[in-house]
Tab-separated table of C-alpha atoms and ligand atoms in Angstrom:
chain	number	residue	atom	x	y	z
H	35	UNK	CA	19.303	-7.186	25.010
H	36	UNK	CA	16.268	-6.865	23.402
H	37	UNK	CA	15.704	-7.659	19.524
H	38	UNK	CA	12.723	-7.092	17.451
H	39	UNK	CA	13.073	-10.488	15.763
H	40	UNK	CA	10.913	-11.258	12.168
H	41	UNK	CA	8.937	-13.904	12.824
H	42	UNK	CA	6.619	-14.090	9.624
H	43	UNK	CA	5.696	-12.597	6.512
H	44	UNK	CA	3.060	-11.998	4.110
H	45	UNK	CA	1.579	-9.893	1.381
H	46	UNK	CA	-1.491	-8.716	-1.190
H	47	UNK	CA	-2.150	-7.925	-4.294
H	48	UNK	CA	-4.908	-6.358	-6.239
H	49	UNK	CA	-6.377	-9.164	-8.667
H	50	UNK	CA	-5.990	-6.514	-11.795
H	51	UNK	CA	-2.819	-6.170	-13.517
H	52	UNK	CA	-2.078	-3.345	-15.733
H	53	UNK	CA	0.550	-4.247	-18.830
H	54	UNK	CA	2.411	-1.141	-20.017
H	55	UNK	CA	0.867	-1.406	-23.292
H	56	UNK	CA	-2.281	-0.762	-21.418
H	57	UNK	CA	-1.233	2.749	-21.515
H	58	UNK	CA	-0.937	3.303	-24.885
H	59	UNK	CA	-4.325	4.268	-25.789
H	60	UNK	CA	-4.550	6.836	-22.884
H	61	UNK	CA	-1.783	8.844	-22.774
H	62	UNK	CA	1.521	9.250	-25.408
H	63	UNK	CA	3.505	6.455	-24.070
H	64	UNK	CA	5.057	3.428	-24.914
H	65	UNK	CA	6.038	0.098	-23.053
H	66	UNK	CA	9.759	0.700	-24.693
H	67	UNK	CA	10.194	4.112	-22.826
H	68	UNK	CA	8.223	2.812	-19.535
H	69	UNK	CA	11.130	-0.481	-19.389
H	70	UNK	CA	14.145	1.583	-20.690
H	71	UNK	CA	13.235	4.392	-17.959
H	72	UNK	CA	11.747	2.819	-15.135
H	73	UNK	CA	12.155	-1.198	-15.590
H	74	UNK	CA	8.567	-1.186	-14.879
H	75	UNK	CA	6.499	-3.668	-17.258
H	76	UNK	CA	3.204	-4.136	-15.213
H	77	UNK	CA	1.139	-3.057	-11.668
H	78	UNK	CA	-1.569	-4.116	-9.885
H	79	UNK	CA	-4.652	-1.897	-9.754
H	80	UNK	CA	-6.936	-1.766	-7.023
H	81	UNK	CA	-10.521	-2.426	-8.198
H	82	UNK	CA	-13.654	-0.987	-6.599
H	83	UNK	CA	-13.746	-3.399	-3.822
H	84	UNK	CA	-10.667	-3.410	-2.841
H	85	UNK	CA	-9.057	-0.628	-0.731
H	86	UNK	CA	-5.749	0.034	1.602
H	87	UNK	CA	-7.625	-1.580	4.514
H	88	UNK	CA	-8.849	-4.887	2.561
H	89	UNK	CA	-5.146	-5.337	1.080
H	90	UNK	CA	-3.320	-4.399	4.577
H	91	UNK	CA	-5.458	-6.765	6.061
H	92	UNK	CA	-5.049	-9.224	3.694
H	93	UNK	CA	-1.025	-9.113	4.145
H	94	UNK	CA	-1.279	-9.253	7.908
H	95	UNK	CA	-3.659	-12.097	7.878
H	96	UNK	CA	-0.553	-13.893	5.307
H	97	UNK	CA	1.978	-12.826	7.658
H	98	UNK	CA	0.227	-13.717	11.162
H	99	UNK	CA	-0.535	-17.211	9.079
H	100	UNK	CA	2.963	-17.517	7.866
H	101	UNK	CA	4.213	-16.681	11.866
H	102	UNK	CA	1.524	-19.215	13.528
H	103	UNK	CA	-0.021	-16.568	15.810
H	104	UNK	CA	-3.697	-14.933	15.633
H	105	UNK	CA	-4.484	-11.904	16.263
H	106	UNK	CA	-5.000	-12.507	19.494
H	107	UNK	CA	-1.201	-12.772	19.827
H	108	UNK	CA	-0.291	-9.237	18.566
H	109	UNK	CA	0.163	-5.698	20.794
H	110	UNK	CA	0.289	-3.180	18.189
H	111	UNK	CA	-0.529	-2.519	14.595
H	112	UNK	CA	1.520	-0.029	13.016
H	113	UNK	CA	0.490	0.871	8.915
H	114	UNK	CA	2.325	2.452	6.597
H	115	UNK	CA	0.231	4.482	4.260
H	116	UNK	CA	-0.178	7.668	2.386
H	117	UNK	CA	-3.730	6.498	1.152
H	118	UNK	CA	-5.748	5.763	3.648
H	119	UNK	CA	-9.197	4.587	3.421
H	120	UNK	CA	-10.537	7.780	5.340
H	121	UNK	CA	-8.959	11.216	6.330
H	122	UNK	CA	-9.517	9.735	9.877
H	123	UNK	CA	-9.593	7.501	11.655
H	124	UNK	CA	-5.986	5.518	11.061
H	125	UNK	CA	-6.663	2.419	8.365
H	126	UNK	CA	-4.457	0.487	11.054
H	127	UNK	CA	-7.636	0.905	13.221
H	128	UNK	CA	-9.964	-0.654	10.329
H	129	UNK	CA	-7.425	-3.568	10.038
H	130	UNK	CA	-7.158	-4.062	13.716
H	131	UNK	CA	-11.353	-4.418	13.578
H	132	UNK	CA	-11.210	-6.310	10.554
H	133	UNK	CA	-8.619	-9.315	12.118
H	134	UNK	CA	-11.025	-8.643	15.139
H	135	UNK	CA	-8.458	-7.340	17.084
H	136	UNK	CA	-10.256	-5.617	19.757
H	137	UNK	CA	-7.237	-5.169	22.252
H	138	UNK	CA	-3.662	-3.487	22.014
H	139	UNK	CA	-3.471	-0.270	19.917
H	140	UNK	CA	-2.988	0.529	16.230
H	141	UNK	CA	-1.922	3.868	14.192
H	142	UNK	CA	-1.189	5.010	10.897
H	143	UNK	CA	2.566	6.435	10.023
H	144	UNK	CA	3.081	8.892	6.879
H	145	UNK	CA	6.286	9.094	5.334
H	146	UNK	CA	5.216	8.134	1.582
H	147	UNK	CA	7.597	6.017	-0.089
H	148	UNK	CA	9.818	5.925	2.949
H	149	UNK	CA	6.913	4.855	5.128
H	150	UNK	CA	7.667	0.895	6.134
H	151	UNK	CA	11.448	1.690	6.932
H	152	UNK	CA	9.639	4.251	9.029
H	153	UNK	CA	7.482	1.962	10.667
H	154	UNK	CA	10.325	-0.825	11.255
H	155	UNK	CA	11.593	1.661	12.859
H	156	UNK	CA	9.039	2.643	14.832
H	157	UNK	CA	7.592	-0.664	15.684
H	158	UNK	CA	11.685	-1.916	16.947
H	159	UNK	CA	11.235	1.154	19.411
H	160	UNK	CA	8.359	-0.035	21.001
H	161	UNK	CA	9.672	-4.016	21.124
H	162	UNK	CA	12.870	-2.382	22.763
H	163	UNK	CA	11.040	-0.288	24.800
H	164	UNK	CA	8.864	-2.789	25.984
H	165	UNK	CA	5.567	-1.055	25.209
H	166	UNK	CA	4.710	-4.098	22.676
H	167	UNK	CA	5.740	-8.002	22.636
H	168	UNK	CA	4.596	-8.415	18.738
H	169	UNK	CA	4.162	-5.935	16.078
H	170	UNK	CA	2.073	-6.257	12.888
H	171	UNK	CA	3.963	-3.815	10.872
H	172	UNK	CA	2.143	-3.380	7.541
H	173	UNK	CA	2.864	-0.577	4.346
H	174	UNK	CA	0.005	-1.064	2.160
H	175	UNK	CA	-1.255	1.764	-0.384
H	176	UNK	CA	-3.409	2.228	-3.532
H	177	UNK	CA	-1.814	5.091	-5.369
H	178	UNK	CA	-4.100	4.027	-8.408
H	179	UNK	CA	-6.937	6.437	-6.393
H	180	UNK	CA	-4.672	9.532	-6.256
H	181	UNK	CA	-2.857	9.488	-9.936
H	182	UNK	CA	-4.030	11.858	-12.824
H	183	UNK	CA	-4.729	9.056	-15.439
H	184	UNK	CA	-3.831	11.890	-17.999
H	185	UNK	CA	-0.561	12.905	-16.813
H	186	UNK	CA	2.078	10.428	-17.976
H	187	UNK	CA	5.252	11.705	-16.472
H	188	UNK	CA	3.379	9.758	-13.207
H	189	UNK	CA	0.651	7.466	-13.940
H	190	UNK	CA	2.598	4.983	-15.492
H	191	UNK	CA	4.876	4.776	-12.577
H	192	UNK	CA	2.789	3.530	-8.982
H	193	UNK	CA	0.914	0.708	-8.507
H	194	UNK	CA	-1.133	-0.712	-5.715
H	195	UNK	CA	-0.423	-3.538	-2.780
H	196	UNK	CA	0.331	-4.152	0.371
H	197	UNK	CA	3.109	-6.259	2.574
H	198	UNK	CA	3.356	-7.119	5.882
H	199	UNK	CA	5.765	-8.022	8.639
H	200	UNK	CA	5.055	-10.131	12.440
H	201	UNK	CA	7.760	-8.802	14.518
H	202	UNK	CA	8.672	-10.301	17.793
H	203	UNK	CA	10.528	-9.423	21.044
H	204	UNK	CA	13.625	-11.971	21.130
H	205	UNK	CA	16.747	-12.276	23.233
H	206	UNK	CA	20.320	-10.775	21.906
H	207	UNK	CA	23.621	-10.234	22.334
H	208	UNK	CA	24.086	-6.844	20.758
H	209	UNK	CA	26.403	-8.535	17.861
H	210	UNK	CA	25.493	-8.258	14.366
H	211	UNK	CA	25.088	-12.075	14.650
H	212	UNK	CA	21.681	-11.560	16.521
H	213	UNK	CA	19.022	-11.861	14.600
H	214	UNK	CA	16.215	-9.009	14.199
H	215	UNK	CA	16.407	-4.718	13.396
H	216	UNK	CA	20.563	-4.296	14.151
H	217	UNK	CA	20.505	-0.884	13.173
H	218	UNK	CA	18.786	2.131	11.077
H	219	UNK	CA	19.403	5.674	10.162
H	220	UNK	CA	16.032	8.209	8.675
H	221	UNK	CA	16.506	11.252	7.494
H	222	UNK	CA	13.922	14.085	6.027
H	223	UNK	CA	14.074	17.129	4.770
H	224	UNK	CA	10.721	18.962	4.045
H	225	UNK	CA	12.854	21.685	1.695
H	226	UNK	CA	12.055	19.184	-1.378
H	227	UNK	CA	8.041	18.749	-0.148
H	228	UNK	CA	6.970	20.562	-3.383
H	229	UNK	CA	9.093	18.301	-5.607
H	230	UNK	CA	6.751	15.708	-4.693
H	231	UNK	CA	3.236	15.960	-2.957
H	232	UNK	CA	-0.361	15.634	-3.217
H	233	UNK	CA	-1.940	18.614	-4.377
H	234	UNK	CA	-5.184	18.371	-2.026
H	235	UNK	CA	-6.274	17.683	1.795
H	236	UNK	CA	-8.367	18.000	4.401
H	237	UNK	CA	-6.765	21.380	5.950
H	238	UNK	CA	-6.205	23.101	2.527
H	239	UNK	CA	-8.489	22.497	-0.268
H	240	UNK	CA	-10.820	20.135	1.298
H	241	UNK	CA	-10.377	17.438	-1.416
H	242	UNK	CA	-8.149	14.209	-1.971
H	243	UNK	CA	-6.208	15.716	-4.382
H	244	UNK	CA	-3.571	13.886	-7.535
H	245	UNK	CA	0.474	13.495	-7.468
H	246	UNK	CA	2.289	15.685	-8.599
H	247	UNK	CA	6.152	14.966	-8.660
H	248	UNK	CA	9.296	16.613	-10.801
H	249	UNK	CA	10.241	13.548	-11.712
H	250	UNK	CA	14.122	14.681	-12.721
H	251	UNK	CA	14.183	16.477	-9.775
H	252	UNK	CA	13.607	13.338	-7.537
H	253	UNK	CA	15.947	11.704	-9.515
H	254	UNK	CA	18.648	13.580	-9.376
H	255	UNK	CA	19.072	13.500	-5.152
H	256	UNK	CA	17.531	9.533	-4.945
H	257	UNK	CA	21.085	7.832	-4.838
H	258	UNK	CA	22.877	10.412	-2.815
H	259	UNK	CA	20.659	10.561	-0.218
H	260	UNK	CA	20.375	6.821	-0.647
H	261	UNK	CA	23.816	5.834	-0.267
H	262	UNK	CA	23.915	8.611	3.208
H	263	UNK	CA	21.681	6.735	5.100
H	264	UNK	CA	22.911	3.171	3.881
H	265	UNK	CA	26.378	4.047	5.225
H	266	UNK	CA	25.337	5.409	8.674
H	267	UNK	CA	23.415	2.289	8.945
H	268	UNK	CA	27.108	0.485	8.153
H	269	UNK	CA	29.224	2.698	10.394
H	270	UNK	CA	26.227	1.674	12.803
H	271	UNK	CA	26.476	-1.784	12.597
H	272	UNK	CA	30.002	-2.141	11.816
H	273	UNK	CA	30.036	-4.227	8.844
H	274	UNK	CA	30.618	-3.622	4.494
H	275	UNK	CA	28.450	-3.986	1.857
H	276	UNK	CA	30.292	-7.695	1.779
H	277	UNK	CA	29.046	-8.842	4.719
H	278	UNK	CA	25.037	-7.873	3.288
H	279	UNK	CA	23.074	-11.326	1.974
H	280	UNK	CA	20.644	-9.318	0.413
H	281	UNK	CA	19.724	-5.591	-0.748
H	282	UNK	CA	16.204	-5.031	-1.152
H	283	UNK	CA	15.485	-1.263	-1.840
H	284	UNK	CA	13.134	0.764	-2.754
H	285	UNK	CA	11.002	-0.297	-6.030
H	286	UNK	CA	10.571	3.056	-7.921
H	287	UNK	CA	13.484	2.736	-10.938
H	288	UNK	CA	15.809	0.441	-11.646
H	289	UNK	CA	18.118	2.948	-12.924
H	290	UNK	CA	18.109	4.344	-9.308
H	291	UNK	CA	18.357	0.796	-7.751
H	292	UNK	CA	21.223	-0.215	-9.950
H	293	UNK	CA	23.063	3.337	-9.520
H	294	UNK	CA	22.907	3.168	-5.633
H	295	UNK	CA	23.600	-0.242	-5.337
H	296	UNK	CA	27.000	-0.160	-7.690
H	297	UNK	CA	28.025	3.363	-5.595
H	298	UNK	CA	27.744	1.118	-2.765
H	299	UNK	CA	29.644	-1.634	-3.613
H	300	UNK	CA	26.640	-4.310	-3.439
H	301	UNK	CA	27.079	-7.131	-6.101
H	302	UNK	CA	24.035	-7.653	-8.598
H	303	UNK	CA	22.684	-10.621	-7.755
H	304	UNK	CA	22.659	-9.800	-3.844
H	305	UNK	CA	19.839	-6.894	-5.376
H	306	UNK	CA	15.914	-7.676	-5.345
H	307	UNK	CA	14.267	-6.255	-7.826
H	308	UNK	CA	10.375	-6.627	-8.527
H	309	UNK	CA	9.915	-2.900	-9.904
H	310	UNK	CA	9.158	-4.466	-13.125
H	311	UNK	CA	6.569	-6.592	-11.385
H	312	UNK	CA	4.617	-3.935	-8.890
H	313	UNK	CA	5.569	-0.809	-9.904
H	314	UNK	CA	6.018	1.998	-7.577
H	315	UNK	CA	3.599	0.932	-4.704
H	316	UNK	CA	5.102	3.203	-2.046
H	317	UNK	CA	4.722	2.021	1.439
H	318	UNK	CA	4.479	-1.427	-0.031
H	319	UNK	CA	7.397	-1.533	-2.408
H	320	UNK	CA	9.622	-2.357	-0.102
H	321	UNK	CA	7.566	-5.308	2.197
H	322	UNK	CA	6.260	-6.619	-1.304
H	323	UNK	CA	9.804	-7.236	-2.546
H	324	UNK	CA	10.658	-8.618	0.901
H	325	UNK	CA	7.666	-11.032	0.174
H	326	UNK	CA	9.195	-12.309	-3.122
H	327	UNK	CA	12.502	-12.697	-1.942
H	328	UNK	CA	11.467	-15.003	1.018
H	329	UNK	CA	8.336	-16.716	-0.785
H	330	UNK	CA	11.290	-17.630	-4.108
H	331	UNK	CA	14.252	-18.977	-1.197
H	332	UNK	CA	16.644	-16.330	-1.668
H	333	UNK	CA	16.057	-14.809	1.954
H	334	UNK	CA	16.250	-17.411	4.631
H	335	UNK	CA	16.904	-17.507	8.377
H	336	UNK	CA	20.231	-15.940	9.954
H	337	UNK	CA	20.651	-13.718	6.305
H	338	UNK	CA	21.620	-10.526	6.767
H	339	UNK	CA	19.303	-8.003	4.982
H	340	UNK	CA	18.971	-4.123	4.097
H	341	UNK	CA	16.066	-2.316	3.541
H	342	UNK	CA	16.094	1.302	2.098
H	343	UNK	CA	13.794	3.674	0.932
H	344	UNK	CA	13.321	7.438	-0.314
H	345	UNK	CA	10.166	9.137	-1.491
H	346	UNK	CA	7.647	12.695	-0.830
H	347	UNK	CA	8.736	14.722	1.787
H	348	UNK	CA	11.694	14.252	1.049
H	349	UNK	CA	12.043	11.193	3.475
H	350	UNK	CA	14.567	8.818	3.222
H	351	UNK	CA	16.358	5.613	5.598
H	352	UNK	CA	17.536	2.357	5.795
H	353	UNK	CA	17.191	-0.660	8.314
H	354	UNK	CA	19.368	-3.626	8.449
H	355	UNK	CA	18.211	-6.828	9.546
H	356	UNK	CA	19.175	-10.243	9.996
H	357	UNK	CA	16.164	-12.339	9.114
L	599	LIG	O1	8.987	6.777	-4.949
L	599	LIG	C1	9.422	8.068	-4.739
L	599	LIG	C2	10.602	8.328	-5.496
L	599	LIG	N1	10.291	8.547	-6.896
L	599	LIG	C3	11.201	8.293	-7.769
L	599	LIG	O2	12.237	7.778	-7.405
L	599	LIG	C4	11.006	8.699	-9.188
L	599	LIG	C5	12.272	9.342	-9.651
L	599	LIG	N2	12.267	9.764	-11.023
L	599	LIG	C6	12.288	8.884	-12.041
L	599	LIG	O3	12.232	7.690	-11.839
L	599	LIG	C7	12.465	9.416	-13.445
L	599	LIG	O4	12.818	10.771	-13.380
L	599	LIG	C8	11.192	9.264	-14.318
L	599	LIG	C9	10.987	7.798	-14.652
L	599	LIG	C10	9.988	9.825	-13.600
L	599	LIG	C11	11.396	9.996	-15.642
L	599	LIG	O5	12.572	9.541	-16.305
L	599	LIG	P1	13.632	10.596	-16.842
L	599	LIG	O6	14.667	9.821	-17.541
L	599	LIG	O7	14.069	11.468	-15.704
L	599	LIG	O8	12.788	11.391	-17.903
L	599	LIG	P2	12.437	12.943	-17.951
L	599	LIG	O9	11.501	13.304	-16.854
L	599	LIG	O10	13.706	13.711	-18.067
L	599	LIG	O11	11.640	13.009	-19.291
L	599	LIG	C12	12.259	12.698	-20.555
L	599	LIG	C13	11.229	12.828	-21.643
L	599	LIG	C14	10.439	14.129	-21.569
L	599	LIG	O12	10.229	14.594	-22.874
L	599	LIG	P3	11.132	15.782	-23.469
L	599	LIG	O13	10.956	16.937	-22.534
L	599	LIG	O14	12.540	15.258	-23.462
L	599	LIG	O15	10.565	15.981	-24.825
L	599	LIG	C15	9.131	13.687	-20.979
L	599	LIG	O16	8.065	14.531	-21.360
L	599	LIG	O17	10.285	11.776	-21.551
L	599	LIG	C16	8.962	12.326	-21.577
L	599	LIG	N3	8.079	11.456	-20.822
L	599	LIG	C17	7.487	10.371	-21.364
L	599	LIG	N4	7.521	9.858	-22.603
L	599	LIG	C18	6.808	8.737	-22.826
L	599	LIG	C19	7.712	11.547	-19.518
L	599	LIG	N5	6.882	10.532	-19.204
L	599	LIG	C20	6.729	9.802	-20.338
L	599	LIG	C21	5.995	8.629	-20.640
L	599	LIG	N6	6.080	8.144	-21.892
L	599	LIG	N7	5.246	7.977	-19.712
């Protein structure tokens, strides 16, 4: 059978980085109550020049590097994004142009926070279906451009980035022991979209717009729904949190990380964790931890690897992958 097999990896970040103690002059905050509730101790901030479409493209030209291909060699661009460079068209299209890419096809998916396992997804569907040979699969944001700077309940929280990932139609055997996307399991549920959203767009107030999120609210269903979609995604596969090399979730609180990960049953040092690092970066958390993980050692060839996120809508999934 078919398997959408990784074949490189790469990533980008904004050349500002924003301490917690930063903060402290603009809003009533403190790095001690940023690390105790978030882990978070720095982000990257997008300056002027930089954008979602100059850091996306920056990943995928790490990631084609890291593969040996050009762009030449890739079908299909899918980007992960809830801040696009324009209302339209998709910022996969300005990356595709910018690698001067002038053949294949390339779109943008929207699931916030939940937006690469989305795209993994999305982009093993069209391997397996044959529509695409090699995927660029790419979450890149820069919340910075949507946060009210004066609210702190959020602005300490998201950061910017992007991460990328050269996927590649390879030969299986249907076992867990193949390498590539084994199995997956997304979820939404659109009853939680005011819990949090972006309170502007093109079809309702005409503007951009800031985030707005219930932060306790979020909280409170993260591991739950967490944990769901991990466990399909085991029942799917057929294996236990024992058989997992690595866990590399969602970056948005380590309190959440560590709380799904111990209901699960996944040992602490199988976790990545660069939260404290990149902050919330949506889309991007997850690739950008991916990119750490590989770039340090820890994730090499034949491990077996699980991706999760959960984030606006609500959305929410997991992927498993053996790298
Ligand atoms: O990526 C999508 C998914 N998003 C998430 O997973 C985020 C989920 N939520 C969270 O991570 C946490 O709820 C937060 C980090 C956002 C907040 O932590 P919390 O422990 O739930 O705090 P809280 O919202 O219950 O607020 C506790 C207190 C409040 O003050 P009072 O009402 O107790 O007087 C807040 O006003 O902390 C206050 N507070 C702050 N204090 C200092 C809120 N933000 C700040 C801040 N600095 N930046």
């Amino acid at each position: 059978m078919i398997r959408s097999v990784v074949r490189g990896m790469g990533a980008a970040l904004p050349r500002r980085i924003m301490k917690n103690a930063d903060f402290e002059g603009m809003v009533e905050t403190s790095d001690e109550w940023i690390v105790q509730r978030t882990g978070i101790r720095q982000r990257h901030i997008a300056s002027d020049d930089e954008t979602t479409a100059s850091l996306g493209e920056a990943a995928a030209r790490a990631a084609l590097a890291d593969a040996g291909l050009t762009p030449a060699d890739i079908d299909l661009i899918v980007l992960a994004t809830s801040t696009p460079n324009n209302t339209f068209p998709a910022t996969a299209v300005e990356i595709q142009n910018r690698l001067g890419m002038h053949h294949g096809f390339a779109f943008d998916m929207q699931a916030v926070c939940s937006g690469f396992v989305y795209a993994v997804t999305t982009a093993d569907l069209y391997i397996r279906g044959g529509l695409a040979k090699r995927v660029l699969v790419i979450g890149a944001e820069t919340f910075s451009r949507i946060l009210d700077w004066s609210d702190r309940s959020t602005c300490v929280l998201f950061g910017d980035g992007a991460g990328a990932l050269v996927l590649e139609a390879g030969e299986g055997n249907g076992s867990v022991d193949d390498r590539g996307v084994l199995a997956m399991s997304l979820r939404s549920d659109g009853v939680h979209k005011d819990k949090l959203f972006v309170d502007g767009g093109p079809s309702t107030t005409g503007t951009v717009g800031h985030l707005r999120m219930e932060g306790r609210e979020v909280f409170k269903h993260a591991v739950g729904m967490i944990t769901d979609v991990i466990e399909a995604t085991f029942a799917q596969a057929g294996i236990t949190a024992d058989d997992l090399d690595w866990f590399v979730p969602h970056q948005a609180n380590k309190r959440i990380i560590d709380a799904s990960a111990k209901k699960l049953g996944i040992a602490e040092q199988k976790v990545v964790v660069t939260v404290d690092l990149h902050g919330n970066t949506s889309a991007a958390s997850v690739p950008l931890a991916l990119s750490v993980a590989v770039a340090d050692g820890r994730i090499k060839k034949g491990d077996l690897v699980l991706l999760e996120a959960m984030g606006g809508g609500f959305t929410w999934g997991a992927v498993l992958v053996r790298w």
